[in-house]
Short mmCIF file of C-alpha atoms in Angstrom, two decimals:
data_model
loop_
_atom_site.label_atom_id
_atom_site.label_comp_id
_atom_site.label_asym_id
_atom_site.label_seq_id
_atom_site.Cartn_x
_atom_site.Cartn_y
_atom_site.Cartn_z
CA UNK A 1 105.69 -46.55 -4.11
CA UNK A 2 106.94 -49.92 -2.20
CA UNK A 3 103.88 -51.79 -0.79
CA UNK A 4 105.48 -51.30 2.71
CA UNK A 5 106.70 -47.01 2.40
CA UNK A 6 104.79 -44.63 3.64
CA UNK A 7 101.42 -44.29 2.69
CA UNK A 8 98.19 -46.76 3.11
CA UNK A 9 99.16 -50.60 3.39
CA UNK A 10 95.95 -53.37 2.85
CA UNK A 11 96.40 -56.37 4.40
CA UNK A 12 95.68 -59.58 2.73
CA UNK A 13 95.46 -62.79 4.91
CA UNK A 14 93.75 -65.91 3.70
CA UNK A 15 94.98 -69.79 4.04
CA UNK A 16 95.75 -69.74 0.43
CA UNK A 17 95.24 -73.19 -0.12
CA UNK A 18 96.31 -72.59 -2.69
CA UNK A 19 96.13 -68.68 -3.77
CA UNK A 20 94.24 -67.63 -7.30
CA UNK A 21 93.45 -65.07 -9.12
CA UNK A 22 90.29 -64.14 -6.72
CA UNK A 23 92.86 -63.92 -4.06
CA UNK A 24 95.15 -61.55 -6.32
CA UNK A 25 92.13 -59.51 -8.12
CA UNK A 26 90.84 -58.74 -4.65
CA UNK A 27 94.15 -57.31 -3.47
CA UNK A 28 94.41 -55.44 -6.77
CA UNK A 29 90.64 -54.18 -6.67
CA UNK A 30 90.93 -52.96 -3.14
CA UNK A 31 94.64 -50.79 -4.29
CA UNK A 32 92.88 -49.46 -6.53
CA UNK A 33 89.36 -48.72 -5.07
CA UNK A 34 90.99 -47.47 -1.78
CA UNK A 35 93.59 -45.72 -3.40
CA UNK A 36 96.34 -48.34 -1.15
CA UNK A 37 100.20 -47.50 -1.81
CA UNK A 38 100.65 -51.06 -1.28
CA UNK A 39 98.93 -54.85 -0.05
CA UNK A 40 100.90 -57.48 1.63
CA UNK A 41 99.68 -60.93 1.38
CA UNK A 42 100.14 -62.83 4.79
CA UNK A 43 99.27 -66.48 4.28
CA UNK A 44 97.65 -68.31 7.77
CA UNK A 45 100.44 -71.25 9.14
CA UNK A 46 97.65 -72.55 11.80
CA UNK A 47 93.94 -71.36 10.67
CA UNK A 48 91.90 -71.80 13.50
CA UNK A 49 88.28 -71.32 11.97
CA UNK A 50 88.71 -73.92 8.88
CA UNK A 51 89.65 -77.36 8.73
CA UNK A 52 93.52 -78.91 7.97
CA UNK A 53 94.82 -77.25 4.89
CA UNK A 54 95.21 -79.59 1.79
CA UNK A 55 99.02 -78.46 1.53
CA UNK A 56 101.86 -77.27 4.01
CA UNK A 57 102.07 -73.95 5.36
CA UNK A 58 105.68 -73.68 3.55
CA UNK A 59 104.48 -74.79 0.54
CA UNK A 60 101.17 -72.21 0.38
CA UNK A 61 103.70 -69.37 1.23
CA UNK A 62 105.72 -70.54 -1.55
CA UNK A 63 102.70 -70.39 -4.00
CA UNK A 64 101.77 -66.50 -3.08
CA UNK A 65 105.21 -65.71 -3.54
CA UNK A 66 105.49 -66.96 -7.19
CA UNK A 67 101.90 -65.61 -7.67
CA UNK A 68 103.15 -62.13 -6.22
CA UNK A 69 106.63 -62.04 -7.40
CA UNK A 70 106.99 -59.03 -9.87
CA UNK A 71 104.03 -57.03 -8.89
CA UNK A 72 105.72 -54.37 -7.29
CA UNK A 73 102.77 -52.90 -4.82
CA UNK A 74 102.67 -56.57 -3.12
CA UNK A 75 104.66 -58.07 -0.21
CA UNK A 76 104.90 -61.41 1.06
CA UNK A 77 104.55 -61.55 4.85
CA UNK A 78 106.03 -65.14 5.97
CA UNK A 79 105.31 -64.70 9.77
CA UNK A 80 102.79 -66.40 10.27
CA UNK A 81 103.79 -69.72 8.35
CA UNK A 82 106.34 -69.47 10.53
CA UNK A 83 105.15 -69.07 14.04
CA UNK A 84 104.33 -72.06 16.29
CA UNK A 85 100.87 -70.10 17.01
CA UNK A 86 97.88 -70.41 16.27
CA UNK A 87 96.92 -67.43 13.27
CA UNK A 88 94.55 -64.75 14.86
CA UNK A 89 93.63 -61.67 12.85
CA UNK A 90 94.04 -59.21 16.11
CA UNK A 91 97.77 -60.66 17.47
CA UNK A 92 99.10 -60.54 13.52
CA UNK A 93 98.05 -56.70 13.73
CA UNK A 94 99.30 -56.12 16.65
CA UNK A 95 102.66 -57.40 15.17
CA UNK A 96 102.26 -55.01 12.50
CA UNK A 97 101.59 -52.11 14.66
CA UNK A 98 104.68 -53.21 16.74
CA UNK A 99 106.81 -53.13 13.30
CA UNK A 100 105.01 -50.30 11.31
CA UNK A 101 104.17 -48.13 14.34
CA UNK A 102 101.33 -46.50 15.71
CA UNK A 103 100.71 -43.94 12.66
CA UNK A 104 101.18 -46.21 9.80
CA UNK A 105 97.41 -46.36 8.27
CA UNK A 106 96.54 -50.31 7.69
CA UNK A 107 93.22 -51.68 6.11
CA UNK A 108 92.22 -55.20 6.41
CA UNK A 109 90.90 -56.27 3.13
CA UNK A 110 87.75 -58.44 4.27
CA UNK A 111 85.10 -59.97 1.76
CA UNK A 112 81.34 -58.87 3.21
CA UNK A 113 80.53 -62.59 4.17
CA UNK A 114 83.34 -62.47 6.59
CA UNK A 115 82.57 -58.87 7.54
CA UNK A 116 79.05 -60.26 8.28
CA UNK A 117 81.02 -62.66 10.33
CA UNK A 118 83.11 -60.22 12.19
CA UNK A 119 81.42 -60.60 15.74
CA UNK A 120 82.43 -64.19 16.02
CA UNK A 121 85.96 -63.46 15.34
CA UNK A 122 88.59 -63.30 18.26
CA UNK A 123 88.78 -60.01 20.32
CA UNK A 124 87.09 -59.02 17.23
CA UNK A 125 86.03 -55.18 18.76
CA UNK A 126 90.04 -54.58 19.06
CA UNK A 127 90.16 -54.61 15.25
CA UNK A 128 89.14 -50.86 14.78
CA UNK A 129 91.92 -49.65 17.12
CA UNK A 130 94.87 -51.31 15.19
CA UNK A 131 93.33 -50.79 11.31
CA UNK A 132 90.41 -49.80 8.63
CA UNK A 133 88.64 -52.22 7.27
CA UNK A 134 87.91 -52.09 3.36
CA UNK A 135 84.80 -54.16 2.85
CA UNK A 136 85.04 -56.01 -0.66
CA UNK A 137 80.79 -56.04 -2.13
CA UNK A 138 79.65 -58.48 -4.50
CA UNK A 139 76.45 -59.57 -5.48
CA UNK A 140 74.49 -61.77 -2.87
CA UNK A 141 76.04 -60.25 0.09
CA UNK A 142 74.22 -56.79 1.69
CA UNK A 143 75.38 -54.60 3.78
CA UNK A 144 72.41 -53.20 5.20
CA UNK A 145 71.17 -52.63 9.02
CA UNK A 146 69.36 -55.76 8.99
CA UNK A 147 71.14 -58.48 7.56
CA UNK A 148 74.22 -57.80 10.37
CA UNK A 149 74.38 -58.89 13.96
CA UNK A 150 73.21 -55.62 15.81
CA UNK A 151 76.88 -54.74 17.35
CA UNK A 152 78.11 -54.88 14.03
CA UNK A 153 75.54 -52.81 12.57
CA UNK A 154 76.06 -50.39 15.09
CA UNK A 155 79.97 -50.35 14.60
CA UNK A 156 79.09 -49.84 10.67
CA UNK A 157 77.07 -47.16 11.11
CA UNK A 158 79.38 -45.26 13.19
CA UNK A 159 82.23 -46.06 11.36
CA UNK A 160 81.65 -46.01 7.69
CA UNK A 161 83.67 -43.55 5.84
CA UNK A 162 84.98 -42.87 1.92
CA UNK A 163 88.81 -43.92 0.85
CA UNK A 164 89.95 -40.76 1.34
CA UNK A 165 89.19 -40.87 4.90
CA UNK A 166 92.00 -43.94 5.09
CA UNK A 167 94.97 -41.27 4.89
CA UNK A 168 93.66 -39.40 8.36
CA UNK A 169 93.85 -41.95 10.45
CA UNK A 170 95.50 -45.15 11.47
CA UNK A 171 92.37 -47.16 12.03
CA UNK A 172 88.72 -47.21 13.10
CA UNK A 173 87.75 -46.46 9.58
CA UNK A 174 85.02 -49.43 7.43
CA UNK A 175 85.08 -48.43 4.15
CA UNK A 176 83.45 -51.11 1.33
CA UNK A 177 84.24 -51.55 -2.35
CA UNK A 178 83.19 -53.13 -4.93
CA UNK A 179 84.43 -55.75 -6.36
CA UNK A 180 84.31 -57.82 -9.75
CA UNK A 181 82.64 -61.28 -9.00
CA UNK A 182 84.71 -63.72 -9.97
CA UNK A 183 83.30 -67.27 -9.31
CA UNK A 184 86.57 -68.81 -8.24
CA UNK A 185 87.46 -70.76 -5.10
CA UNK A 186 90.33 -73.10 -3.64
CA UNK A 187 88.27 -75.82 -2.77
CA UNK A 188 87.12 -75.99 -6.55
CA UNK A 189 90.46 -76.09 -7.53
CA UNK A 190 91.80 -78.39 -5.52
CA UNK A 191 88.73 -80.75 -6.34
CA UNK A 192 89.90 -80.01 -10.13
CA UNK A 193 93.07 -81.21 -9.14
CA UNK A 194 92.06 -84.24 -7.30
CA UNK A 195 89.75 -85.28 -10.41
CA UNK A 196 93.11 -85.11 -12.83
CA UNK A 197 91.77 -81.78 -14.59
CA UNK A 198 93.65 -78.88 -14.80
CA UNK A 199 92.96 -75.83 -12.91
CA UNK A 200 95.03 -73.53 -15.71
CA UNK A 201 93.43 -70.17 -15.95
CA UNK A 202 92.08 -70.19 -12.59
CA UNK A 203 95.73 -69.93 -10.98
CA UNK A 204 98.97 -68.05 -12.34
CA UNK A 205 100.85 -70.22 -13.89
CA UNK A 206 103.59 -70.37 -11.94
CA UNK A 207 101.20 -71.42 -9.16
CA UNK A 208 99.91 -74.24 -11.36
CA UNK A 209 103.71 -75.17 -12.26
CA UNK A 210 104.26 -75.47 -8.79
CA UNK A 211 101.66 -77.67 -7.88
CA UNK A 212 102.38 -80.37 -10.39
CA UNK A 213 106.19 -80.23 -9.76
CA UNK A 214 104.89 -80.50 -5.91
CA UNK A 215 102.46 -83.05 -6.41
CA UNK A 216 99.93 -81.17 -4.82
CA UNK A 217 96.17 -81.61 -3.78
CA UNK A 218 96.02 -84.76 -5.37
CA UNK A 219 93.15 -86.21 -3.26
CA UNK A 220 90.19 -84.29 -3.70
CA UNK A 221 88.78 -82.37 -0.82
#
């Protein structure tokens, strides 16, 4: 099935800056783990909550295209390189809502330390009403009652549920997952890249291609 028929649809958002195989192992992980009929990647064209991206919104939404191009449960959402706004997680679902419609099921595919973050995200308590939220586990980052701002806690609690729970409902769902740990991040690469070495293996290799064609992230970060 087509990341975008019928069915459950993750949602992916990130700067990608630029995207790697963490990026593409979580979206696979989560499919699989929360049995999604498809994830669409939706790279950030303003992030508001991290500092001036190393490369151009149009060229990190042409990197996650080449690094999801053939993998047929994964769309490219371009919207948001392309707006003049500012990228907020509740407005982008709202868009989605607007386009998918009010019974489409949609998980947000968060890591736990920016589910432990959650509270000081914008309009942050509108989240459950527009989507699930699939809750990616790793060592070093708990769950529990007590490492979680008490509103959040609470909202767990209430709200935790299995995968199969996803298909009942359009939202309001938190489901976690676990996930491989894979020590991998974009500002390591890009310091990689800004030291001359070569950050093969770490990124697809059309991803990598681009970059050097691009002359990409050549200062380090």
């Amino acid at each position: 099935m087509r990341a975008d028929a019928a069915g459950v649809l993750g949602i992916l958002g990130g700067t990608f800056d630029p995207v790697h195989f963490g990026h593409l192992r979580l979206a696979q992980e989560a499919a699989d783990c929360l049995q999604l009929d498809g994830v669409r990647l939706i790279p950030a064209g303003q992030p508001r909550h991290r500092g001036t991206p190393g490369a151009l919104a149009a060229d990190r939404l042409a990197m996650v295209r080449l690094a999801a191009a053939g993998v047929t449960h994964f769309t490219v959402d371009a919207a948001e390189v392309l707006s003049e706004q500012p990228s907020y997680t509740v407005p982008t679902l709202e868009r989605l809502r607007g386009e998918l419609g009010e019974t489409q099921p949609i998980v947000l595919i968060v890591g736990a330390d920016a589910f432990a973050g959650l509270p000081r995200w914008h309009r942050w308590r509108e989240l459950f009403a527009l989507a699930h939220i699939g809750v990616a586990t790793r060592p070093g980052y708990s769950l529990e009652p007590e490492q979680l701002a008490p509103e959040l806690a609470a909202e767990f609690a209430n709200r935790s549920a299995t995968p199969e729970a996803l298909r009942g409902a359009a939202g309001g769902c938190i489901v976690p997952f676990s996930m491989t740990p894979l020590e991998i991040s974009a500002t390591a690469i890009r310091a990689l890249i800004g030291a001359r070495r070569t950050p093969r293996f770490l990124v697809p290799d059309e991803v990598l291609d681009y970059i050097e064609a691009h002359s990409l992230y050549r200062q380090a970060p």
